[in-house]
Short mmCIF file of C-alpha atoms in Angstrom, two decimals:
data_model
loop_
_atom_site.label_atom_id
_atom_site.label_comp_id
_atom_site.label_asym_id
_atom_site.label_seq_id
_atom_site.Cartn_x
_atom_site.Cartn_y
_atom_site.Cartn_z
CA MET A 12 0.00 0.00 0.00
CA LYS A 13 1.63 3.26 -1.10
CA LEU A 14 1.50 6.42 0.96
CA PHE A 15 -2.04 7.89 0.93
CA GLU A 16 -3.30 5.17 -1.41
CA GLY A 17 -6.99 4.49 -1.06
CA LEU A 18 -7.89 7.83 0.51
CA ARG A 19 -10.62 9.68 -1.35
CA MET A 20 -11.09 13.42 -1.60
CA LYS A 21 -14.60 14.57 -0.71
CA SER A 22 -14.55 17.59 -3.03
CA ALA A 23 -15.45 17.67 -6.71
CA VAL A 24 -12.71 17.08 -9.27
CA ASN A 25 -14.01 19.20 -12.15
CA ALA A 26 -11.01 21.36 -11.57
CA GLN A 27 -8.89 23.86 -13.40
CA SER A 28 -5.78 23.29 -11.31
CA ILE A 29 -3.78 20.15 -10.67
CA ILE A 30 -1.92 19.55 -7.45
CA PHE A 31 1.28 17.60 -7.81
CA ALA A 32 2.84 15.86 -4.85
CA LEU A 33 6.62 15.98 -4.89
CA ILE A 34 8.41 13.22 -3.10
CA MET A 35 12.14 13.34 -2.64
CA LEU A 36 13.78 10.24 -4.05
CA GLY A 37 15.60 9.90 -0.75
CA LEU A 38 12.28 9.29 1.02
CA THR A 39 12.35 5.61 0.15
CA LEU A 40 13.12 2.36 1.87
CA SER A 41 15.56 -0.06 0.23
CA GLY A 42 15.30 1.77 -3.07
CA GLY A 43 11.55 1.19 -3.33
CA TYR A 44 8.52 3.31 -2.54
CA LEU A 45 7.76 4.14 1.05
CA TYR A 46 5.11 1.76 2.36
CA ALA A 47 2.93 2.92 5.23
CA GLU A 48 3.19 -0.35 7.14
CA ASP A 49 7.00 -0.04 7.12
CA TYR A 50 7.22 3.54 8.34
CA LYS A 51 7.18 5.01 11.81
CA GLY A 52 7.95 8.62 12.55
CA ILE A 53 7.34 12.12 11.27
CA ILE A 54 6.43 13.14 7.73
CA LYS A 55 6.46 16.89 7.02
CA ILE A 56 4.22 18.17 4.22
CA GLY A 57 3.93 21.70 2.84
CA GLY A 58 3.50 23.80 -0.29
CA THR A 59 0.64 25.51 -2.07
CA GLY A 60 -2.00 26.80 0.32
CA SER A 61 -4.86 25.57 -1.87
CA ALA A 62 -3.86 21.98 -1.13
CA LEU A 63 -3.43 22.25 2.62
CA GLY A 64 -7.11 21.81 3.56
CA PRO A 65 -7.59 18.56 1.63
CA MET A 66 -4.14 17.35 2.71
CA ASN A 67 -5.07 17.90 6.37
CA GLU A 68 -8.15 15.70 5.83
CA MET A 69 -6.07 13.02 4.13
CA ALA A 70 -3.36 13.17 6.80
CA HIS A 71 -5.93 12.83 9.58
CA ALA A 72 -7.48 9.76 7.94
CA PHE A 73 -4.04 8.26 7.26
CA GLN A 74 -2.89 8.73 10.87
CA LYS A 75 -6.04 7.02 12.18
CA LYS A 76 -5.06 3.94 10.22
CA HIS A 77 -1.32 4.29 10.95
CA PRO A 78 -0.90 5.73 14.47
CA ASP A 79 2.90 5.32 14.38
CA VAL A 80 3.10 8.00 11.69
CA ASN A 81 2.95 11.66 12.72
CA ILE A 82 2.13 13.92 9.76
CA ILE A 83 2.95 17.59 10.20
CA ILE A 84 1.37 20.05 7.74
CA VAL A 85 3.41 23.27 7.69
CA PRO A 86 1.85 26.67 6.85
CA SER A 87 1.57 27.68 3.19
CA LEU A 88 4.89 27.90 1.35
CA GLY A 89 3.47 28.32 -2.14
CA SER A 90 4.19 25.87 -4.97
CA GLY A 91 7.76 27.05 -5.54
CA GLY A 92 8.45 27.12 -1.82
CA GLY A 93 7.15 23.59 -1.39
CA ILE A 94 9.35 22.33 -4.22
CA LYS A 95 12.41 24.11 -2.83
CA ALA A 96 11.73 22.82 0.69
CA VAL A 97 11.67 19.24 -0.64
CA THR A 98 14.93 19.65 -2.55
CA GLU A 99 16.58 21.13 0.55
CA GLY A 100 15.28 18.36 2.80
CA ALA A 101 13.21 20.71 4.99
CA ILE A 102 10.00 18.76 4.26
CA ASP A 103 9.33 15.28 2.95
CA ILE A 104 6.38 15.94 0.64
CA GLY A 105 5.80 19.18 -1.25
CA LEU A 106 2.45 20.21 -2.70
CA SER A 107 2.51 22.17 -5.93
CA GLY A 108 -0.19 23.57 -8.19
CA ARG A 109 2.06 23.14 -11.21
CA PRO A 110 4.37 20.53 -12.75
CA LEU A 111 8.09 20.61 -12.06
CA LYS A 112 10.17 23.00 -14.14
CA THR A 113 13.11 21.48 -16.02
CA ASP A 114 15.69 22.74 -13.51
CA GLU A 115 13.58 21.51 -10.57
CA ALA A 116 13.27 18.04 -12.09
CA LYS A 117 17.08 17.80 -12.08
CA GLU A 118 17.13 18.18 -8.29
CA GLY A 119 16.39 14.51 -7.62
CA ILE A 120 12.68 14.76 -6.87
CA THR A 121 9.71 13.01 -8.44
CA ALA A 122 6.29 14.51 -9.16
CA PHE A 123 2.96 12.79 -9.60
CA GLU A 124 -0.63 13.99 -9.74
CA CYS A 125 -2.47 13.14 -6.55
CA ALA A 126 -5.55 15.37 -6.66
CA ARG A 127 -7.46 18.07 -8.52
CA THR A 128 -9.06 21.08 -6.89
CA PRO A 129 -11.69 23.53 -8.14
CA PHE A 130 -10.79 27.16 -8.82
CA VAL A 131 -13.47 29.56 -7.59
CA PHE A 132 -13.98 33.28 -7.07
CA VAL A 133 -15.08 34.04 -3.51
CA THR A 134 -16.65 37.12 -1.95
CA ALA A 135 -18.01 38.09 1.44
CA HIS A 136 -20.38 40.56 -0.22
CA LYS A 137 -24.01 39.67 0.51
CA THR A 138 -25.58 40.65 -2.83
CA LYS A 139 -27.64 37.72 -4.15
CA GLY A 140 -28.28 36.65 -7.72
CA ILE A 141 -25.05 37.98 -9.22
CA ASN A 142 -23.89 35.94 -12.18
CA PHE A 143 -20.53 37.28 -13.35
CA THR A 144 -19.08 36.02 -16.62
CA LEU A 145 -15.39 35.56 -17.33
CA GLN A 146 -15.54 38.78 -19.36
CA ASP A 147 -16.96 40.55 -16.28
CA PHE A 148 -14.06 39.32 -14.16
CA ALA A 149 -11.58 40.67 -16.71
CA LYS A 150 -13.36 44.03 -16.49
CA ILE A 151 -13.27 43.92 -12.68
CA TYR A 152 -9.51 43.29 -12.69
CA ALA A 153 -9.08 46.03 -15.33
CA GLY A 154 -10.99 48.49 -13.16
CA GLU A 155 -13.83 48.90 -15.67
CA ILE A 156 -16.34 47.40 -13.22
CA LYS A 157 -15.65 48.92 -9.81
CA ASN A 158 -18.88 48.42 -7.85
CA TRP A 159 -21.39 45.74 -6.96
CA PRO A 160 -24.94 46.34 -8.28
CA ASP A 161 -25.85 48.00 -4.96
CA GLY A 162 -22.99 50.51 -5.37
CA THR A 163 -20.61 48.97 -2.83
CA PRO A 164 -16.98 49.07 -4.05
CA ILE A 165 -15.47 45.80 -5.26
CA HIS A 166 -12.11 45.04 -3.61
CA VAL A 167 -9.99 42.66 -5.67
CA VAL A 168 -7.18 40.59 -4.16
CA LEU A 169 -4.07 40.29 -6.32
CA ARG A 170 -1.53 37.52 -6.00
CA PRO A 171 2.06 37.75 -7.31
CA GLU A 172 2.43 37.25 -11.06
CA GLY A 173 4.25 33.93 -10.66
CA ASP A 174 1.73 32.62 -8.12
CA MET A 175 -0.34 29.66 -9.30
CA ASP A 176 -3.60 31.57 -8.79
CA SER A 177 -2.40 34.30 -11.17
CA ILE A 178 -1.17 31.75 -13.69
CA LEU A 179 -4.54 29.97 -13.64
CA LEU A 180 -6.44 33.25 -13.98
CA LYS A 181 -4.34 34.26 -16.99
CA GLY A 182 -5.02 30.88 -18.58
CA MET A 183 -8.81 31.26 -18.38
CA SER A 184 -9.14 33.52 -21.41
CA PRO A 185 -7.08 35.80 -23.66
CA GLU A 186 -8.87 38.80 -22.09
CA MET A 187 -7.97 37.73 -18.58
CA ASP A 188 -4.37 37.04 -19.60
CA LYS A 189 -3.99 40.48 -21.17
CA THR A 190 -5.70 42.26 -18.26
CA LEU A 191 -3.73 40.57 -15.49
CA LYS A 192 -0.40 41.04 -17.26
CA LYS A 193 -1.15 44.75 -17.64
CA VAL A 194 -2.42 45.26 -14.09
CA LEU A 195 0.42 43.32 -12.47
CA ALA A 196 3.05 45.07 -14.61
CA GLN A 197 1.75 48.53 -13.70
CA GLY A 198 1.97 47.84 -10.00
CA ASN A 199 0.84 50.53 -7.61
CA ARG A 200 1.08 53.24 -10.30
CA SER A 201 -2.09 51.98 -11.96
CA GLU A 202 -5.48 53.54 -11.28
CA ASN A 203 -6.82 50.05 -11.95
CA LEU A 204 -5.34 48.97 -8.64
CA SER A 205 -7.33 51.46 -6.58
CA GLY A 206 -9.75 48.68 -5.61
CA CYS A 207 -7.12 45.95 -5.45
CA LYS A 208 -5.28 44.57 -2.47
CA ARG A 209 -1.96 42.83 -2.93
CA LEU A 210 -1.12 39.79 -0.83
CA TYR A 211 2.64 40.21 -1.23
#
């Protein structure tokens, strides 16, 4: 039985993003894969924040079945941070929202798809019945749509350009790609960013 084999994610898999688990080749026993029944001790897992919730659920279920294994989920490192932490031996399993880059693949780590997660837009605004299109979202990021239908300002959260969320957004449509590249390149000088909040 391979690590986490047989555990099922409760969420839907009609996803836009793919989470890759990165396992250092050194995390093996006798040159083979690590088998749960052979392992006792601590396994540290970290990486993209979007995978930490489901991974916590999986880790909890795994530890119930294998009480000699203590799984520690570290706070979000991002995809790149998770990959780097694996290559440096700081964690055992890294969670990434993207495949390995060529230079990362040369670092002696292996990647495989372990789950898919949905990509959603979330708001705390209480207006009901809003049905934004992808074109509307491009206009929101561009600053062309600045308010909710009731007049309340829309506050957009921006992630770094290389962040997986930004990469996925840019891949949704040519309009979104063009808009995000422009907004992110203009930085704080852009009037478009008046309703945006950066998380970096």
